[in-house]
mmCIF file of C-alpha atoms and ligand atoms in Angstrom:
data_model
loop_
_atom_site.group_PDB
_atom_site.id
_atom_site.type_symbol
_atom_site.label_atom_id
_atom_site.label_comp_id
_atom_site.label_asym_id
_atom_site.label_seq_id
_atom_site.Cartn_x
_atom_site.Cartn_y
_atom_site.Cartn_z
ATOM 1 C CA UNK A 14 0.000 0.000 0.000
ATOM 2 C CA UNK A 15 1.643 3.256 -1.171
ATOM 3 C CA UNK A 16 -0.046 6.869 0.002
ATOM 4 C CA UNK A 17 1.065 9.879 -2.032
ATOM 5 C CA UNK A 18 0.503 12.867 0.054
ATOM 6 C CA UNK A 19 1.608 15.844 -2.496
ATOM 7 C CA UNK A 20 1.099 19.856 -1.384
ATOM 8 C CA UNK A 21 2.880 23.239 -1.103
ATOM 9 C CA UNK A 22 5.196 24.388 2.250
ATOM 10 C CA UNK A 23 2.464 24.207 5.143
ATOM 11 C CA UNK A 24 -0.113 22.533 4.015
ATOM 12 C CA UNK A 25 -0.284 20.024 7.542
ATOM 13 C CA UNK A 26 1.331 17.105 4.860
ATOM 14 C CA UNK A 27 3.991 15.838 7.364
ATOM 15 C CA UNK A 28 1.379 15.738 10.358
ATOM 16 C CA UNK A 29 -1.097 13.996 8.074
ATOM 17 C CA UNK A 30 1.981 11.621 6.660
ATOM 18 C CA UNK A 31 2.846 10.557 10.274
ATOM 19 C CA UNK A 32 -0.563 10.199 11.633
ATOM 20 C CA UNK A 33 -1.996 8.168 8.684
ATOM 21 C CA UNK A 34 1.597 5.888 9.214
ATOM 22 C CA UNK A 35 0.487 5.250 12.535
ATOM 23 C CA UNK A 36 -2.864 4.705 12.421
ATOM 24 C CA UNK A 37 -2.639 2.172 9.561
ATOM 25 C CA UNK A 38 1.077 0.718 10.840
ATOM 26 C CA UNK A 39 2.831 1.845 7.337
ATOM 27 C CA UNK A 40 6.441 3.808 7.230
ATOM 28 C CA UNK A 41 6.546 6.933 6.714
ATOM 29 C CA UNK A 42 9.046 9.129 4.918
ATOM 30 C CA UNK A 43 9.063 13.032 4.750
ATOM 31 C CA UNK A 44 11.026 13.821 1.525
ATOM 32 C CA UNK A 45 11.261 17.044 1.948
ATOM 33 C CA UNK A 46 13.770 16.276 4.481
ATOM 34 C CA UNK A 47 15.867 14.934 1.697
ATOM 35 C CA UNK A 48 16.409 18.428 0.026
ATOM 36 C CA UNK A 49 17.106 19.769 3.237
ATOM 37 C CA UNK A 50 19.816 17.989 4.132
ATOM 38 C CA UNK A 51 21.525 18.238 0.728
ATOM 39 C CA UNK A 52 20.552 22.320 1.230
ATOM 40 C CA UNK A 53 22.216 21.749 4.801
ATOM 41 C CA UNK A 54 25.498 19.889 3.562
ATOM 42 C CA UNK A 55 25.966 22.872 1.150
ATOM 43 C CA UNK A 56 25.476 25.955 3.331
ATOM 44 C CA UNK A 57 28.167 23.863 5.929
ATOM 45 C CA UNK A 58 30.314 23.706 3.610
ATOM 46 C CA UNK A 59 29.919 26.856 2.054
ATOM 47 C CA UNK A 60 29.022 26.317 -1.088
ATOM 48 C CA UNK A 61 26.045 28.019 -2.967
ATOM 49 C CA UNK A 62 22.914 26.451 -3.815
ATOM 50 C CA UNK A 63 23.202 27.553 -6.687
ATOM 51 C CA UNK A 64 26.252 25.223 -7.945
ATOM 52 C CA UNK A 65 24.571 22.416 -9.380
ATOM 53 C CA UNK A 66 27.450 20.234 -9.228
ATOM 54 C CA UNK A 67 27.975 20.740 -6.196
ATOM 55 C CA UNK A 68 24.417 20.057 -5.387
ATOM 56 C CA UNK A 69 24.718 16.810 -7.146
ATOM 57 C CA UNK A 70 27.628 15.918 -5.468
ATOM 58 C CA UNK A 71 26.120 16.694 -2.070
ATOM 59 C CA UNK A 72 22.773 14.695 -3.049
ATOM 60 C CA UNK A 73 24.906 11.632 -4.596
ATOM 61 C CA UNK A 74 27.024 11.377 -0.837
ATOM 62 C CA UNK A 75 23.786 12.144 1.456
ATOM 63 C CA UNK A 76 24.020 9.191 4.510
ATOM 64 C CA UNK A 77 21.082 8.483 6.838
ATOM 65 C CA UNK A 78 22.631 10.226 9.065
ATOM 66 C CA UNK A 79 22.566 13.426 7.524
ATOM 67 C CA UNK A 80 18.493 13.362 7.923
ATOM 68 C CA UNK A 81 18.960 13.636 11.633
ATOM 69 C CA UNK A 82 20.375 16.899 12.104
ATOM 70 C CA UNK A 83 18.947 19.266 14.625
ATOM 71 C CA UNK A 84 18.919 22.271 12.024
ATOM 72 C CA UNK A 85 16.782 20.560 8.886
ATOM 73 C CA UNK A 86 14.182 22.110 9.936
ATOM 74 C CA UNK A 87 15.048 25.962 10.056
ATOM 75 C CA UNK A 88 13.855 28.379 6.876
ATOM 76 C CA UNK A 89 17.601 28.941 5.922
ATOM 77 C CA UNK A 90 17.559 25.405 5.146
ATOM 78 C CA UNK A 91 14.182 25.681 3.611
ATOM 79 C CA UNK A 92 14.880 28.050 1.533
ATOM 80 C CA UNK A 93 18.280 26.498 0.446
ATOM 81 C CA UNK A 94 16.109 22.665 0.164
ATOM 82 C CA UNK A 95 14.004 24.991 -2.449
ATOM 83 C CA UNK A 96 16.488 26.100 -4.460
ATOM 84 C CA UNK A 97 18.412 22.790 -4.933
ATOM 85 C CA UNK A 98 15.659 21.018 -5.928
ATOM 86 C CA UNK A 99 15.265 22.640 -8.740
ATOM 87 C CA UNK A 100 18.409 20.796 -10.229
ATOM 88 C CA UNK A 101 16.884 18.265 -12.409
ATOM 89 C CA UNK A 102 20.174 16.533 -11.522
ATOM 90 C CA UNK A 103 19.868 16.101 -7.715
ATOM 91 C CA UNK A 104 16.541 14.903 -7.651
ATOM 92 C CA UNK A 105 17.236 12.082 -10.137
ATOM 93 C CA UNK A 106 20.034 11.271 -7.407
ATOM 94 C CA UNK A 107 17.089 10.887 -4.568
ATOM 95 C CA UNK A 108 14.647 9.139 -6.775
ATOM 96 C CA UNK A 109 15.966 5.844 -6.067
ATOM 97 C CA UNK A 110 15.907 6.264 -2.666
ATOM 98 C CA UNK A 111 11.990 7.598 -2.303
ATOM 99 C CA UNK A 112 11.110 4.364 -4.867
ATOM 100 C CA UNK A 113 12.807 2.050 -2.768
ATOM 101 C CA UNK A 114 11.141 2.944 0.658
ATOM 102 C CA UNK A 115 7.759 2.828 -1.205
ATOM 103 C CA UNK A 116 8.247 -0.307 -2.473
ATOM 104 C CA UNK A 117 10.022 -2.460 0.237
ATOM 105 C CA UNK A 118 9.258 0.016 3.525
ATOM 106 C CA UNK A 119 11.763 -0.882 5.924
ATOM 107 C CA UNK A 120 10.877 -2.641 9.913
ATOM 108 C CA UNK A 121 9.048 -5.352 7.781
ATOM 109 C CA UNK A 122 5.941 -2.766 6.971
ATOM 110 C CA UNK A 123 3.435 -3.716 4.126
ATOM 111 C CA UNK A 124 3.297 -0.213 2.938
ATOM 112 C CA UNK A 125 4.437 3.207 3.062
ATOM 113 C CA UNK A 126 3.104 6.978 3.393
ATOM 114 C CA UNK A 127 5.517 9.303 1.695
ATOM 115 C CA UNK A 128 4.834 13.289 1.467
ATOM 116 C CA UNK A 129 6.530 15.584 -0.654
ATOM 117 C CA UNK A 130 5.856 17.574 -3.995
ATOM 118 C CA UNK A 131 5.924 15.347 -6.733
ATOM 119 C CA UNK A 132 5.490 12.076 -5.106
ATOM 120 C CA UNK A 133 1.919 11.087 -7.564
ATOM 121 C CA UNK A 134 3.611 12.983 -10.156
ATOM 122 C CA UNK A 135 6.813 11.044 -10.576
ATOM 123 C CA UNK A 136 8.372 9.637 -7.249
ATOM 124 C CA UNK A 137 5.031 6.853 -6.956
ATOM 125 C CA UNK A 138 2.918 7.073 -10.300
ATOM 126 C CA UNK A 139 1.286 3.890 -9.217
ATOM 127 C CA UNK A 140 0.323 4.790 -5.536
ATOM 128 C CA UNK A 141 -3.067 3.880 -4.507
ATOM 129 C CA UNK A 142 -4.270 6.663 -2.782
ATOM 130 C CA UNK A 143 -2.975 10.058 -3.935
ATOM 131 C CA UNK A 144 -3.884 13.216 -1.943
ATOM 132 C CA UNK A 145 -3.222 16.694 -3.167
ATOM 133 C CA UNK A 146 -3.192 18.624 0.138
ATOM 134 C CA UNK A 147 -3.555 22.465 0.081
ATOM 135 C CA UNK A 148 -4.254 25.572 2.028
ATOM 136 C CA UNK A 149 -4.891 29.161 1.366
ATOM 137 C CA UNK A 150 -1.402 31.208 1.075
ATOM 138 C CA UNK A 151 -2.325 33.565 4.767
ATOM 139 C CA UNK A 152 -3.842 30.398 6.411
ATOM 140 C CA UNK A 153 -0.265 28.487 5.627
ATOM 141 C CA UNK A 154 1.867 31.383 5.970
ATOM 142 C CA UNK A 155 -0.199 31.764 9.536
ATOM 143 C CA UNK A 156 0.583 28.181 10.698
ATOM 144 C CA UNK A 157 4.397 28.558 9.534
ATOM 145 C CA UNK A 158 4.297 30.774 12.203
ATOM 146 C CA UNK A 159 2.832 29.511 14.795
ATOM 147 C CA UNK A 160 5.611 26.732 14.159
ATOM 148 C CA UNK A 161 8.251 28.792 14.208
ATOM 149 C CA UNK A 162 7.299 30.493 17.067
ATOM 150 C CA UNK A 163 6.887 27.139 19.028
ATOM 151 C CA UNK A 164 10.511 26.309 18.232
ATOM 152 C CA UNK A 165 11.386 29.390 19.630
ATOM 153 C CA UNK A 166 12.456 31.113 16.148
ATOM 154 C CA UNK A 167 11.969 34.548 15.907
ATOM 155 C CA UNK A 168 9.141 35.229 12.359
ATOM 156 C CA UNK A 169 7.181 38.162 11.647
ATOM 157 C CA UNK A 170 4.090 37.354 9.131
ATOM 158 C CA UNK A 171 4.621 39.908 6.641
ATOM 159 C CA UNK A 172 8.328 37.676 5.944
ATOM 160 C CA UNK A 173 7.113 34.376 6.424
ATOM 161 C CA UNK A 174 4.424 35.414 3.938
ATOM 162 C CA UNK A 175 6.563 36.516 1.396
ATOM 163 C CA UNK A 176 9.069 33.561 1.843
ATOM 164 C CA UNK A 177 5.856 31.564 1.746
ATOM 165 C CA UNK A 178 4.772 33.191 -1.751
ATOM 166 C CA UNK A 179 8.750 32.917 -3.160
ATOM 167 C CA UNK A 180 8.745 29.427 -1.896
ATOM 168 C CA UNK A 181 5.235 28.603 -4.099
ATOM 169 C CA UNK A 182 6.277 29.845 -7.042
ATOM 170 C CA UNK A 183 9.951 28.446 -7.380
ATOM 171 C CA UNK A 184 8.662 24.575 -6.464
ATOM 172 C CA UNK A 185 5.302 25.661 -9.101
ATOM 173 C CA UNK A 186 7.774 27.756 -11.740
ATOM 174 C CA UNK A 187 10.389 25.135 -12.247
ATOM 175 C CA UNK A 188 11.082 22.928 -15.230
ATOM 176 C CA UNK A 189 11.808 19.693 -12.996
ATOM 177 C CA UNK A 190 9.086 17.554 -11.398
ATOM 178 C CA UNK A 191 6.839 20.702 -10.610
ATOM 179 C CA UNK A 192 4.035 21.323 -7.869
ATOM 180 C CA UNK A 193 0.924 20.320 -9.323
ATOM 181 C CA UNK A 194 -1.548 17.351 -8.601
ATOM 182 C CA UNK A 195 -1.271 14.344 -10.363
ATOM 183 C CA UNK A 196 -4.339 13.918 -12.901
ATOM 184 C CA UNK A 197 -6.323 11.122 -10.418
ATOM 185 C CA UNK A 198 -4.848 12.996 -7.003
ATOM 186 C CA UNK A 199 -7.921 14.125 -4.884
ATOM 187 C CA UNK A 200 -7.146 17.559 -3.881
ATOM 188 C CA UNK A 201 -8.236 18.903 -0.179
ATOM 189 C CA UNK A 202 -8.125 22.802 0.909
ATOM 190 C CA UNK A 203 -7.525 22.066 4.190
ATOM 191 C CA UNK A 204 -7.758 26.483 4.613
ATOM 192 C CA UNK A 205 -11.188 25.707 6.884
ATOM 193 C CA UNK A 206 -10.110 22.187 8.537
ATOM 194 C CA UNK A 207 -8.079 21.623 11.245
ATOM 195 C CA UNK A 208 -5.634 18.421 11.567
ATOM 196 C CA UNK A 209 -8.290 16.477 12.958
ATOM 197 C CA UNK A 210 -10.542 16.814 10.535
ATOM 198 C CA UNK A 211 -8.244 16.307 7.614
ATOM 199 C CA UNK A 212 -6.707 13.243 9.486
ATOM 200 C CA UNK A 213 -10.495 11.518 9.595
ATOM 201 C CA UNK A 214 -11.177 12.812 6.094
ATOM 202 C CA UNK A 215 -8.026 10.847 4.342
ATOM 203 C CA UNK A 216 -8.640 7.971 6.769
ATOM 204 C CA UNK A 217 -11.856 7.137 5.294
ATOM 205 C CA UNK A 218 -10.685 7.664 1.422
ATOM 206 C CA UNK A 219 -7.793 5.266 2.222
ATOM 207 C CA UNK A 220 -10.327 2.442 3.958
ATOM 208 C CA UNK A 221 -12.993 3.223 1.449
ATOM 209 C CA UNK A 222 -10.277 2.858 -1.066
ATOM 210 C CA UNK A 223 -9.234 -0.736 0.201
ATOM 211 C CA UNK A 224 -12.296 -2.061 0.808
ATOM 212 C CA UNK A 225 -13.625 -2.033 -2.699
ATOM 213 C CA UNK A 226 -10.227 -3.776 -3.727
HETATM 214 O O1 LIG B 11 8.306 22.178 5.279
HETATM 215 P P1 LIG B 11 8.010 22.607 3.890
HETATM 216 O O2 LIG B 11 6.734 22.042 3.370
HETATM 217 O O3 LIG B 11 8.133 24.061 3.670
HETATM 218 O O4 LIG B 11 9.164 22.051 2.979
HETATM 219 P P2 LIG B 11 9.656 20.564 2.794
HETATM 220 O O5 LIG B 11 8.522 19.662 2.467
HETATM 221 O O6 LIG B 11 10.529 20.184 3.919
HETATM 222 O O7 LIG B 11 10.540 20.712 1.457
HETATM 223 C C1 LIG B 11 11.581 21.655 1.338
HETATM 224 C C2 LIG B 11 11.775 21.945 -0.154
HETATM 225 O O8 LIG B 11 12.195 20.738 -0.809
HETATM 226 C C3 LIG B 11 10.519 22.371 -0.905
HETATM 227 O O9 LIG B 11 10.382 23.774 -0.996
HETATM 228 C C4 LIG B 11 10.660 21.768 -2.285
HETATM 229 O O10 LIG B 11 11.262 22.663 -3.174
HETATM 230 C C5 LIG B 11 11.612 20.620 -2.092
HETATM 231 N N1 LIG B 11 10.961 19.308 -2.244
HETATM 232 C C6 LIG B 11 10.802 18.809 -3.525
HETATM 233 O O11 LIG B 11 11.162 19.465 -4.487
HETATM 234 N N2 LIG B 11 10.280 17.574 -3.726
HETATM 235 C C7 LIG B 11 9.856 16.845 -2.692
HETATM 236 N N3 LIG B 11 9.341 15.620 -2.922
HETATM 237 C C8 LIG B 11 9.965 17.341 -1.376
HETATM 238 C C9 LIG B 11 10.513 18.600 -1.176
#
């Protein structure tokens, strides 16, 4: 069982990803955190994000380690994930990896939930449920926010809006594996829902989904 959960920066895809694993027993992989930590590996070691080689180079050596950092999660690295992954080059170097967790999940799981921006598009053509998860741009730039706040980062809205907007239109604008839903992806504007809701609302696709199989 593969679930393609597919959506711009803040949509609530990584809490949906991880409560969906849980609730069904599946592994779950954030690839997102993939371009991070080749953004993270360049900006340690100086380089620009902007070097495609060296962005390839970075995304060919990645370890398992490197996904454990404390930092991944900060904008700087966000912002650098963004601009990587625009390298048509570095994300044929991750592709393996994403198709290999969905395919044989690791700890013995039957399945996998995988989130990320082009995982119905081209990571998982063949997943069986495929969920195009989006939000308003003030309601996401609101709850990047409120996250950042709670990790005690200092954000003002009118900046994480405009990051927020910059951040949509590079992963939309680019040539490689764009933002879009896959033709058969049901989209959800989650702008009016709140985790619990769109938690219960995927739930019941996925079982409804299953049961006629
Ligand atoms: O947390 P947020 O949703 O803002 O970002 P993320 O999911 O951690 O991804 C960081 C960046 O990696 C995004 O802005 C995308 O450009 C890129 N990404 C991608 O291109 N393809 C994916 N499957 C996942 C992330």
């Amino acid at each position: 069982m593969i679930i393609a959960i597919d959506g711009p920066s803040a949509a609530g895809k990584g809490t949906l990803a991880r409560r969906l694993a849980a609730a069904l027993d599946l592994a779950c992989l954030d690839t997102g955190l993939l371009y991070r930590a080749v953004g993270a590996k360049l900006l340690a070691g100086g380089q620009m994000p902007g070097d495609r080689a060296a962005a390839e180079r970075a995304a060919a050596n990645l370890m398992p380690g490197d996904l454990s950092q404390a930092d991944l999660r900060s904008e700087a690295v966000g912002e650098a994930a963004s601009e990587i992954a625009a390298h048509p080059e570095v994300r044929a170097r991750l592709l393996a990896f994403q198709r290999r967790f969905a395919t044989e999940p690791p700890d013995g799981k039957v399945g996998a939930v995988l989130d990320g921006r082009d995982i119905a598009t081209v990571v998982c053509p063949q997943a069986d449920v495929k969920i195009f998860l989006t939000a308003g741009l003030e309601a996401r730039a609101a709850r990047r926010l409120k996250e950042l706040r709670e990790r005690g980062e200092e954000a003002i809205y009118p900046r994480v809006l405009q990051e927020m907007q910059d951040r949509d239109a590079r992963d939309s604008g680019r040539a490689a594996a764009p933002l879009r839903p896959a033709d058969d992806a049901i989209v959800l504007d989650t702008t009016e829902m709140d985790s619990d809701a769109v938690f219960e609302a995927v739930l019941a696709i996925t079982r409804s989904r299953f049961a006629g199989a």
